Amino acid sequence: MTTTWVAELADALGPDSVLTDPDVAASYARDQAVLAEAGTPAAVVFPRSTAEVVAVLQIAARHGVPVVPRGAGSGLVGASNAVDGGITMVMTRMDAVLEVSPADRLAVVQPGVVNKALRDAVGAAGLFYPPDPASYDWCTLGGNLAMNSGGLCCVKYGVTTDYVLGLEVVLADGRVLRTGRRTVKGVAGYDLTRLFVGSEGTLGVITEATLALRPAPAADPVTLVATFATSAQTGQVVESVVTSGVVPSMLEVMDRTCIRAVDDMLRADLDRDAQALLVARSDAGGAAALDEIAELTRLCEAAGADLVHSTADPAEGDLLLAARRAALPALERLGDVLLDDVAVPRSRVATFIDGCDAISAQYDLVIGVMGHAGDGNMHPTIVFDGSDADQRARAVAAFDAILELGLSLGGTITGEHGVGTLKADWLEREIGPVSADVHRSIKDALDPSGLLNPGKVLRRRPSATA
Amino acid sequence: MTTTWVAELADALGPDSVLTDPDVAASYARDQAVLAEAGTPAAVVFPRSTAEVVAVLQIAARHGVPVVPRGAGSGLVGASNAVDGGITMVMTRMDAVLEVSPADRLAVVQPGVVNKALRDAVGAAGLFYPPDPASYDWCTLGGNLAMNSGGLCCVKYGVTTDYVLGLEVVLADGRVLRTGRRTVKGVAGYDLTRLFVGSEGTLGVITEATLALRPAPAADPVTLVATFATSAQTGQVVESVVTSGVVPSMLEVMDRTCIRAVDDMLRADLDRDAQALLVARSDAGGAAALDEIAELTRLCEAAGADLVHSTADPAEGDLLLAARRAALPALERLGDVLLDDVAVPRSRVATFIDGCDAISAQYDLVIGVMGHAGDGNMHPTIVFDGSDADQRARAVAAFDAILELGLSLGGTITGEHGVGTLKADWLEREIGPVSADVHRSIKDALDPSGLLNPGKVLRRRPSATA
């Protein structure tokens, strides 16, 4: 059977666009989530056009073969992990920036465009595409759209979905759907655009996107770093920033575990005794940026910061930020890592950090907490030895305890990384049975055979898997 | 039959919450759209709680009675117009602001809260709920959510959907769905929140909303007015504002027809020979606001404005804005009006205004064009004598020609008023047959009996109505 549909794929796309060598295919089996389930694809295809995506989905539908859309493989929850015997469809060859329009302040892109490539292309026109996941220099926009990715500047500028005006999507049966518009506003019909954004490839394959852009921010950001003796003080800063009305373009946190790991790696002369370090930035420009940072300085001092330092020198600012960006690589030097992604209401950030400390003690594992404090999106990162079965089991238990903690604080099991396979068993615990049923109804309406990225986001109804 | 379910409604809600007197019920038959289809409700109900909404929908489902949700009746496309023999469910008694949280910068509201009541409630806490439809002092938030309403400040702050974190929705079968979250970010599952926002009551009845707020803008707006001899000059200003990167908090336009009608009504000493008048505002505060208005002044002068005047005096600024706000009432003094709502890409605003002039000449009807120039959302307003069948027919034809023009320029048939019954026959022309089918699939998945607001947004499949 497999040979039939593989031959049809090769006919439709050309043999250079279809890989079946098991060793090569295996390299497309999973993304960056070490503990997420993954199968082995029977074929990996590399379409060059919407028409080729249509052909793949029609062949898959005819033969009942599951299809997993994939970008660069930078995902963190296994959302593009392969399904055994299925097709993994890699979108990286559809990598054209089709249009940048300064007059309508938008861009039209194919899904394989790397985030940074779009940033550079629109930057050349004095424009700005804000969503900036940490993998922005290699992740693709198609992946960003499928996962509704965030990043460091969300606190001021929002996430991917806030920039999507319209999509072209190939549905499970090969029909080509266009959603949305080129206009700033529009309310003609249901918001299908945002239904597909963040649906993790389970409802359709995005083949084109029309993205809103912003004017480029001021070129002279001002950056602040502050250290604190308690996480309560850090939480107080977050809360007072929210209530003050200052909206920094970045407000990042890392805890003592991260501070020490970064200091070990970068020898950056960080305060190794601080319980938490905040990095904030203003891109308001000129005097406005200095005013914002002065206000943030006051708020840090009022919370009892041990040290507050700010700089308008971009190079020094980038150095301060580099420490925060180094937190994950620094933890990865200590062992295998399991990166979590919980968002809590902004008033609960300090409670959440303390709760992670308690979980670290309970499971006897190093857990470094870093995150986007300004929007309450925290990334507790569990360090463990993957070759040690006991540590591995404790890491999974600690991971679950962190999700439980997040939910108990009114938060969500995922702020920006998505559900994938890693948290598919958790989703219904957050959204409840009615919402899970509505999810399944929509999935069934758009993909009745369940061929698009099966097993991701939400488990099937028990009856459907029997 | 009717008596059975009416008695059940009276049992469930109490007799004071169920109206059946035909004369009284008739006053809930339609909204503000004069030419939109409307039936007569068999019963009008006024639930006080989610539990009562559940009861109404369960009774309706049992007896197969259609249900039309309704807020204040301020709609402009007949989306809350009654269905013959159906239930009109008026949400105005569910009017509590349940929470305002400065620490999490959000509010939780019931659907019957008037937009202005929320603005006032959060304003008292130094916060800001931006969406400001023209009817903000009487329209309800439930209506705003159902229609995804816009307003004057969208050009800087976006529309209703940009402020919705989560919803409570009662589904057609009476199940209570919660969507979204209290956190700033979150990607757990499909974006059901935004699927319901703008669905015009066809997918569920919104009974609670968690709304994101912003810090209050500066209290000292700076306002600019400029007049131009050609609409091309106005279009040039819009385009140069977009490319300049200045984001005013308001950028409104009205054409000569509106200018003269307003001048006749207000005796405001406007330039009656100007082809177009722009009103812009900056709420950036202090020097930043003055800088923005200075830049807008330069852009108006560069486009060849006949007059540019700006003021930092709030009272004078409000007077300038009052002229723009008076445009619709001023046209209403001239006859019946048919208000259209087309959004075009911002680069096409001038072409659109000129096209409306041509349509005015072609159909020999006065058409005043006003709109939110900064986001390309224009409201051509056709003046006609509703008692004259020929004028009425020409008005409808001109209305259609305006929609056709908008689509031909890459625009949408509705920027912010919605589809309702008025444009239900137009929707598929904009979105195409695949999208229409996807709409119907989702509608069928959530409301298989088609009882929620039937006939609105999208016509049923021909086979379903046969």
Short mmCIF file of C-alpha atoms in Angstrom, two decimals, chain A residues 102-105 147-148 151 154 159 161-162 171 175-178 183-192 194-195 198-199 202-203 215 239 241-243 245-247 343-347 372 375 377 410-419 427 430-431 434-435 437-439 441-443 445-446 457, chain B residues 102-105 147-148 151 154 159 161-162 171 175-178 183-192 194-195 198-199 202-203 215 239 241-243 245-247 343-347 372 375 377 410-419 427 430-431 434-435 437-439 441-443 445-446 457:
data_model
loop_
_atom_site.label_atom_id
_atom_site.label_comp_id
_atom_site.label_asym_id
_atom_site.label_seq_id
_atom_site.Cartn_x
_atom_site.Cartn_y
_atom_site.Cartn_z
CA PRO A 102 4.66 50.10 3.20
CA ALA A 103 1.49 51.88 1.99
CA ASP A 104 -0.76 49.21 3.51
CA ARG A 105 1.80 48.29 6.17
CA MET A 147 1.71 27.54 17.21
CA ASN A 148 0.72 31.20 17.71
CA GLY A 151 8.56 35.96 22.36
CA CYS A 154 4.92 40.32 23.52
CA VAL A 159 1.80 37.56 19.86
CA THR A 161 -2.16 36.05 16.10
CA ASP A 162 -2.25 39.79 16.68
CA LEU A 171 -7.93 21.79 4.08
CA ARG A 175 -9.71 22.40 -0.89
CA VAL A 176 -7.97 25.78 -0.74
CA LEU A 177 -9.49 28.17 1.77
CA ARG A 178 -8.73 31.87 1.93
CA THR A 183 -7.67 45.64 5.25
CA VAL A 184 -6.94 46.74 8.80
CA LYS A 185 -10.49 46.09 9.90
CA GLY A 186 -13.05 43.60 8.70
CA VAL A 187 -15.89 41.57 10.23
CA ALA A 188 -17.26 39.66 7.25
CA GLY A 189 -18.06 36.24 8.67
CA TYR A 190 -16.45 34.14 11.38
CA ASP A 191 -12.84 34.78 12.39
CA LEU A 192 -11.50 31.69 10.65
CA ARG A 194 -7.57 33.06 14.21
CA LEU A 195 -9.17 29.63 14.37
CA GLY A 198 -2.50 28.20 16.94
CA SER A 199 -4.34 25.07 15.77
CA THR A 202 -4.65 19.92 13.07
CA LEU A 203 -7.21 21.83 10.98
CA PRO A 215 6.35 51.17 12.19
CA GLU A 239 2.52 44.19 39.67
CA VAL A 241 4.63 48.02 36.45
CA VAL A 242 1.18 46.79 35.43
CA THR A 243 -0.64 49.22 37.69
CA GLY A 245 0.70 51.98 33.20
CA VAL A 246 4.30 51.89 31.94
CA VAL A 247 4.50 49.37 29.09
CA ALA A 343 1.40 31.67 31.97
CA VAL A 344 -0.14 32.99 35.17
CA PRO A 345 -2.04 36.19 35.88
CA ARG A 346 0.57 38.90 36.33
CA SER A 347 -0.32 39.32 39.98
CA HIS A 372 8.58 36.92 30.37
CA ASP A 375 3.12 39.10 30.74
CA ASN A 377 4.62 33.76 30.92
CA GLY A 410 -5.58 30.73 37.44
CA GLY A 411 -2.99 30.21 34.73
CA THR A 412 -2.67 28.17 31.57
CA ILE A 413 -0.59 25.07 30.79
CA THR A 414 0.96 26.89 27.84
CA GLY A 415 1.63 30.55 27.30
CA GLU A 416 3.36 30.32 23.94
CA HIS A 417 4.91 26.92 23.17
CA GLY A 418 1.67 25.10 22.47
CA VAL A 419 0.22 21.73 23.39
CA LEU A 427 -5.42 20.15 27.68
CA GLU A 430 -7.47 23.14 31.61
CA ILE A 431 -10.32 23.73 29.21
CA VAL A 434 -17.48 21.09 27.19
CA SER A 435 -14.63 22.96 25.51
CA ASP A 437 -16.14 18.52 22.98
CA VAL A 438 -16.38 21.78 21.04
CA HIS A 439 -12.77 21.34 19.95
CA SER A 441 -16.70 19.04 16.92
CA ILE A 442 -14.68 21.63 15.03
CA LYS A 443 -11.91 19.16 14.29
CA ALA A 445 -16.16 19.34 10.87
CA LEU A 446 -12.90 20.30 9.15
CA VAL A 457 -3.44 19.20 20.85
CA PRO B 102 -5.82 46.83 38.11
CA ALA B 103 -3.16 44.24 39.07
CA ASP B 104 -4.09 41.98 36.15
CA ARG B 105 -5.37 44.90 34.07
CA MET B 147 -20.44 42.09 16.25
CA ASN B 148 -16.73 42.67 16.97
CA GLY B 151 -15.01 52.80 16.59
CA CYS B 154 -9.33 51.58 16.33
CA VAL B 159 -11.22 46.57 17.78
CA THR B 161 -11.68 41.20 19.57
CA ASP B 162 -8.27 42.60 20.47
CA LEU B 171 -24.35 26.83 23.35
CA ARG B 175 -24.25 23.57 27.56
CA VAL B 176 -22.09 26.26 29.16
CA LEU B 177 -18.73 26.74 27.46
CA ARG B 178 -15.85 28.70 28.95
CA THR B 183 -3.63 35.50 31.53
CA VAL B 184 -2.15 37.87 28.96
CA LYS B 185 -0.85 35.01 26.86
CA GLY B 186 -2.15 31.51 26.33
CA VAL B 187 -2.26 28.98 23.49
CA ALA B 188 -4.02 26.02 25.08
CA GLY B 189 -6.26 24.73 22.29
CA TYR B 190 -8.12 26.45 19.50
CA ASP B 191 -8.92 30.15 19.73
CA LEU B 192 -12.60 29.60 20.43
CA ARG B 194 -12.31 34.80 18.76
CA LEU B 195 -14.50 32.35 16.91
CA GLY B 198 -18.06 38.58 15.71
CA SER B 199 -20.22 35.50 15.11
CA THR B 202 -25.19 32.46 15.44
CA LEU B 203 -22.92 30.11 17.41
CA PRO B 215 -3.44 52.11 30.94
CA GLU B 239 -0.90 57.00 2.86
CA VAL B 241 0.65 58.87 7.70
CA VAL B 242 0.87 55.09 7.30
CA THR B 243 4.33 55.19 5.77
CA GLY B 245 4.98 55.57 11.15
CA VAL B 246 2.99 58.15 13.12
CA VAL B 247 0.02 56.39 14.74
CA ALA B 343 -13.09 48.88 4.62
CA VAL B 344 -10.48 49.22 1.90
CA PRO B 345 -6.70 48.93 2.04
CA ARG B 346 -5.42 52.25 3.32
CA SER B 347 -3.77 53.02 0.00
CA HIS B 372 -12.17 56.21 9.82
CA ASP B 375 -7.77 52.37 9.01
CA ASN B 377 -13.00 51.96 7.16
CA GLY B 410 -9.43 44.65 -2.30
CA GLY B 411 -11.71 45.66 0.54
CA THR B 412 -14.40 44.04 2.64
CA ILE B 413 -18.19 44.48 2.67
CA THR B 414 -18.05 45.30 6.36
CA GLY B 415 -15.31 46.89 8.40
CA GLU B 416 -17.12 47.03 11.73
CA HIS B 417 -20.93 46.93 11.49
CA GLY B 418 -21.22 43.25 10.62
CA VAL B 419 -23.26 41.23 8.16
CA LEU B 427 -21.03 37.47 2.35
CA GLU B 430 -16.57 38.24 -0.52
CA ILE B 431 -15.39 35.05 1.15
CA VAL B 434 -14.97 27.25 0.17
CA SER B 435 -15.05 29.67 3.08
CA ASP B 437 -18.82 25.91 3.24
CA VAL B 438 -16.38 26.07 6.17
CA HIS B 439 -18.66 28.60 7.86
CA SER B 441 -19.62 23.28 8.71
CA ILE B 442 -18.75 25.16 11.88
CA LYS B 443 -22.31 26.43 12.27
CA ALA B 445 -21.09 21.54 14.33
CA LEU B 446 -22.15 23.99 17.04
CA VAL B 457 -24.43 36.24 8.54
#
